[in-house]
Short mmCIF file of C-alpha atoms in Angstrom, two decimals:
data_model
loop_
_atom_site.label_atom_id
_atom_site.label_comp_id
_atom_site.label_asym_id
_atom_site.label_seq_id
_atom_site.Cartn_x
_atom_site.Cartn_y
_atom_site.Cartn_z
CA UNK R 1 110.82 52.08 82.72
CA UNK R 2 113.77 51.22 85.28
CA UNK R 3 111.34 48.06 86.31
CA UNK R 4 112.47 46.39 82.36
CA UNK R 5 115.70 46.74 82.33
CA UNK R 6 115.58 50.88 80.16
CA UNK R 7 116.26 53.53 81.18
CA UNK R 8 115.58 56.84 80.05
CA UNK R 9 117.48 59.28 78.19
CA UNK R 10 117.70 62.95 77.60
CA UNK R 11 114.73 63.29 75.52
CA UNK R 12 111.99 61.43 77.95
CA UNK R 13 113.61 63.12 80.79
CA UNK R 14 113.19 66.67 79.27
CA UNK R 15 109.80 65.87 78.21
CA UNK R 16 108.36 64.10 81.35
CA UNK R 17 110.01 67.96 83.20
CA UNK R 18 107.78 70.21 79.93
CA UNK R 19 105.40 68.92 81.07
CA UNK R 20 105.02 69.27 84.83
CA UNK R 21 106.37 72.98 84.33
CA UNK R 22 103.40 73.16 82.53
CA UNK R 23 101.09 72.25 85.34
CA UNK R 24 103.72 74.46 87.44
CA UNK R 25 104.53 71.70 89.19
CA UNK R 26 108.49 73.55 89.53
CA UNK R 27 109.46 71.89 92.59
CA UNK R 28 109.17 68.57 90.80
CA UNK R 29 110.18 69.21 87.92
CA UNK R 30 113.84 71.03 89.41
CA UNK R 31 113.98 67.93 91.89
CA UNK R 32 113.66 65.78 88.44
CA UNK R 33 117.07 68.04 87.41
CA UNK R 34 118.68 66.74 90.05
CA UNK R 35 117.98 62.99 89.02
CA UNK R 36 119.38 63.81 86.36
CA UNK R 37 122.93 65.03 86.71
CA UNK R 38 121.93 61.63 89.66
CA UNK R 39 121.95 58.78 86.36
CA UNK R 40 124.46 60.45 84.30
CA UNK R 41 121.63 62.54 82.10
CA UNK R 42 122.87 66.10 81.81
CA UNK R 43 120.59 68.30 80.90
CA UNK R 44 120.59 71.00 77.75
CA UNK R 45 119.43 74.08 76.73
CA UNK R 46 115.30 73.25 76.10
CA UNK R 47 115.67 71.25 79.56
CA UNK R 48 117.15 74.90 80.98
CA UNK R 49 114.62 76.53 79.64
CA UNK R 50 111.33 74.72 80.10
CA UNK R 51 112.21 75.16 83.70
CA UNK R 52 113.74 78.15 83.82
CA UNK R 53 111.23 79.73 82.40
CA UNK R 54 108.16 77.96 84.05
CA UNK R 55 110.23 79.86 87.65
CA UNK R 56 109.54 82.81 86.27
CA UNK R 57 106.12 82.41 85.72
CA UNK R 58 105.87 80.83 89.43
CA UNK R 59 107.35 84.62 90.99
CA UNK R 60 110.19 82.68 91.90
CA UNK R 61 112.84 84.81 90.54
CA UNK R 62 116.21 83.83 92.75
CA UNK R 63 115.51 80.78 92.24
CA UNK R 64 115.57 81.24 88.46
CA UNK R 65 118.60 83.19 88.16
CA UNK R 66 120.32 80.89 90.15
CA UNK R 67 119.25 77.83 87.72
CA UNK R 68 120.26 80.51 84.88
CA UNK R 69 124.68 80.96 86.38
CA UNK R 70 124.41 76.29 87.49
CA UNK R 71 123.74 75.59 83.35
CA UNK R 72 126.32 79.15 82.65
CA UNK R 73 128.79 76.64 85.25
CA UNK R 74 128.14 73.66 83.06
CA UNK R 75 128.97 74.99 80.02
CA UNK R 76 125.40 74.83 78.87
CA UNK R 77 125.47 78.33 76.14
CA UNK R 78 121.93 79.84 76.97
CA UNK R 79 119.93 81.16 73.86
CA UNK R 80 118.06 84.28 73.22
CA UNK R 81 115.32 82.34 75.03
CA UNK R 82 117.09 82.35 78.00
CA UNK R 83 118.71 85.25 77.86
CA UNK R 84 115.31 87.15 77.27
CA UNK R 85 113.71 84.92 79.82
CA UNK R 86 116.72 85.46 82.72
CA UNK R 87 116.48 89.82 81.38
CA UNK R 88 112.53 89.67 82.54
CA UNK R 89 113.01 87.29 85.16
CA UNK R 90 116.23 90.68 86.33
CA UNK R 91 113.63 93.79 86.08
CA UNK R 92 110.18 92.10 87.43
CA UNK R 93 112.45 91.95 90.31
CA UNK R 94 113.84 95.40 89.86
CA UNK R 95 117.47 94.69 89.56
CA UNK R 96 118.42 96.12 86.59
CA UNK R 97 121.44 96.62 87.09
CA UNK R 98 121.98 92.50 86.99
CA UNK R 99 119.87 93.02 83.88
CA UNK R 100 122.19 94.50 81.90
CA UNK R 101 125.30 92.71 82.89
CA UNK R 102 123.16 90.04 82.00
CA UNK R 103 122.85 91.82 78.70
CA UNK R 104 126.52 92.46 78.51
CA UNK R 105 126.96 88.53 78.95
CA UNK R 106 124.36 87.51 76.76
CA UNK R 107 127.17 89.87 73.52
CA UNK R 108 130.37 88.76 75.12
CA UNK R 109 130.79 85.31 76.28
CA UNK R 110 127.88 83.25 73.40
CA UNK R 111 129.66 83.39 70.00
CA UNK R 112 125.90 84.05 68.05
CA UNK R 113 123.15 84.59 70.17
CA UNK R 114 122.23 88.03 69.54
CA UNK R 115 119.12 89.74 71.71
CA UNK R 116 116.26 90.61 69.43
CA UNK R 117 113.92 93.31 69.71
CA UNK R 118 111.62 91.66 72.81
CA UNK R 119 114.98 92.00 74.94
CA UNK R 120 115.84 94.98 74.32
CA UNK R 121 111.90 96.66 74.85
CA UNK R 122 112.12 95.05 77.83
CA UNK R 123 114.90 95.91 79.26
CA UNK R 124 114.87 99.92 78.01
CA UNK R 125 111.18 99.60 79.57
CA UNK R 126 112.51 98.24 83.05
CA UNK R 127 115.98 101.30 82.42
CA UNK R 128 113.59 104.05 82.65
CA UNK R 129 111.35 103.59 84.77
CA UNK R 130 114.77 103.11 86.81
CA UNK R 131 114.93 106.72 86.20
CA UNK R 132 118.42 104.93 84.73
CA UNK R 133 119.02 108.04 81.10
CA UNK R 134 123.11 106.52 80.46
CA UNK R 135 122.01 102.63 80.90
CA UNK R 136 119.08 103.68 78.66
CA UNK R 137 121.52 104.75 76.10
CA UNK R 138 123.21 101.99 75.85
CA UNK R 139 120.14 99.92 75.18
CA UNK R 140 119.83 102.67 72.42
CA UNK R 141 122.91 101.97 70.91
CA UNK R 142 122.24 98.21 71.13
CA UNK R 143 119.15 98.50 69.22
CA UNK R 144 121.00 100.82 66.47
CA UNK R 145 124.03 98.06 66.57
CA UNK R 146 122.03 95.09 65.93
CA UNK R 147 120.47 96.96 63.16
CA UNK R 148 116.74 97.58 64.92
CA UNK R 149 114.64 100.07 63.78
CA UNK R 150 114.64 103.53 66.73
CA UNK R 151 111.30 104.42 68.06
CA UNK R 152 110.37 107.46 68.22
CA UNK R 153 108.52 107.61 71.41
CA UNK R 154 111.34 106.09 73.07
CA UNK R 155 114.84 108.67 71.73
CA UNK R 156 112.00 111.12 72.55
CA UNK R 157 111.74 110.42 76.36
CA UNK R 158 115.72 110.00 76.06
CA UNK R 159 115.92 113.48 74.57
CA UNK R 160 113.87 115.53 77.15
CA UNK R 161 115.50 113.81 79.98
CA UNK R 162 118.44 114.33 78.78
CA UNK R 163 117.76 117.59 78.52
CA UNK R 164 116.05 118.29 82.01
CA UNK R 165 119.26 117.12 83.38
CA UNK R 166 121.30 119.76 81.48
CA UNK R 167 122.96 116.94 80.09
CA UNK R 168 122.63 118.41 75.89
CA UNK R 169 125.69 117.03 73.93
CA UNK R 170 124.52 113.12 75.13
CA UNK R 171 120.59 114.53 73.68
CA UNK R 172 122.21 115.47 70.12
CA UNK R 173 123.95 112.10 70.48
CA UNK R 174 120.32 110.49 70.52
CA UNK R 175 119.52 111.54 67.35
CA UNK R 176 122.72 111.21 65.96
CA UNK R 177 122.42 107.87 66.37
CA UNK R 178 118.27 108.45 64.59
CA UNK R 179 120.09 109.59 61.67
CA UNK R 180 122.18 107.28 60.83
CA UNK R 181 124.27 106.92 56.85
CA UNK R 182 121.73 109.95 55.90
CA UNK R 183 118.79 108.29 56.51
CA UNK R 184 116.50 110.13 58.31
CA UNK R 185 113.79 108.41 59.59
CA UNK R 186 109.53 109.89 58.82
CA UNK R 187 109.02 110.69 61.98
CA UNK R 188 111.94 112.22 63.98
CA UNK R 189 110.65 115.83 63.97
CA UNK R 190 109.20 115.66 67.31
CA UNK R 191 112.29 114.03 68.04
CA UNK R 192 114.52 117.50 66.92
CA UNK R 193 111.77 119.53 68.43
CA UNK R 194 112.81 118.76 71.77
CA UNK R 195 115.82 118.43 71.39
CA UNK R 196 115.48 122.13 69.75
CA UNK R 197 113.48 123.43 72.88
CA UNK R 198 116.19 121.56 75.05
CA UNK R 199 118.46 124.26 73.79
CA UNK R 200 116.60 127.17 73.70
CA UNK R 201 115.99 126.47 77.88
CA UNK R 202 119.63 125.92 78.30
CA UNK R 203 119.87 129.28 76.81
CA UNK R 204 121.84 127.94 73.98
CA UNK R 205 120.79 129.67 71.64
CA UNK R 206 123.92 129.36 68.88
CA UNK R 207 123.64 125.55 69.51
CA UNK R 208 119.67 126.36 68.74
CA UNK R 209 119.66 127.90 65.63
CA UNK R 210 123.25 124.99 63.99
CA UNK R 211 119.88 122.57 64.57
CA UNK R 212 118.01 124.14 62.80
CA UNK R 213 119.62 124.46 60.06
CA UNK R 214 120.31 120.71 60.20
CA UNK R 215 116.83 120.08 59.98
CA UNK R 216 116.48 122.25 56.95
CA UNK R 217 119.32 119.92 55.80
CA UNK R 218 118.15 116.97 56.04
CA UNK R 219 114.57 117.85 54.93
CA UNK R 220 113.02 117.78 58.78
CA UNK R 221 110.30 120.35 58.56
CA UNK R 222 109.64 122.68 61.66
CA UNK R 223 106.80 122.78 63.21
CA UNK R 224 104.74 125.85 64.01
CA UNK R 225 104.91 125.58 67.80
CA UNK R 226 109.27 125.81 67.26
CA UNK R 227 109.29 128.61 64.45
CA UNK R 228 107.44 130.95 66.98
CA UNK R 229 109.12 129.97 70.53
CA UNK R 230 112.91 130.44 67.62
CA UNK R 231 111.31 134.14 66.44
CA UNK R 232 110.71 135.28 70.24
CA UNK R 233 114.44 135.62 69.81
CA UNK R 234 115.62 139.33 70.16
CA UNK R 235 116.00 140.94 66.88
CA UNK R 236 119.59 139.56 65.91
CA UNK R 237 118.33 136.19 66.66
CA UNK R 238 115.28 136.21 65.48
CA UNK R 239 116.93 137.27 61.36
CA UNK R 240 119.39 134.42 61.99
CA UNK R 241 116.42 132.23 61.78
CA UNK R 242 114.34 133.82 58.62
CA UNK R 243 117.67 134.01 56.60
CA UNK R 244 118.07 130.34 57.44
CA UNK R 245 114.80 128.68 56.99
CA UNK R 246 112.48 128.55 54.07
CA UNK R 247 110.21 130.93 52.56
CA UNK R 248 107.81 127.90 52.37
CA UNK R 249 108.32 126.95 56.14
CA UNK R 250 108.00 130.84 57.53
CA UNK R 251 104.89 130.93 56.22
CA UNK R 252 102.85 127.71 58.16
CA UNK R 253 103.32 130.36 61.16
#
């Protein structure tokens, strides 16, 4: 092609690079990128995405993140595909704090690029596995910020973890994140139950009772097990339960 006086452009280079990546020839693809620079052809986001994805698939995490940083240094704006791929790579390598930093970078540096459900799910799994409840809460907050629904399972796990650590205030904040503008998710009962049990185990009976009142106000049904636990309190406290729980709910016990 060059012998004929025709020089490859970004489209040609990107097509060849994509083909090399699909064949798993990442070393050749990296060499091609260097040749692009030598010929004055600047790689674009599509070029980088193909190469970063290929490096991640071949478990070359360090090379993938190096290329991502080079991309930023050259002023090429990553898209959601780039960010998700890099976050996944860092999580695979258990570099969770760096993955969280990439999420932060995503919201601060690049305008118009928002994480999607895949990005945040990958990150949430990583912080749970790494035993990082505070970071998990930040990811849950991000899901709410970007208008994504919160999973009942995710929130129950986070509440249980906070209760186990004695951080009841943070556990309650997870419930508050789920209930936005009086929009109560249909499957929130198990999350409330986990928090009621947490208050009971922490001997914070007054807060457990207030939470039951909140449940009744929001139309969340108490299950039989929770009612029996609450009615096992001292007579005075048990009387409070009978007073705040509607009779039709109480009969289920």
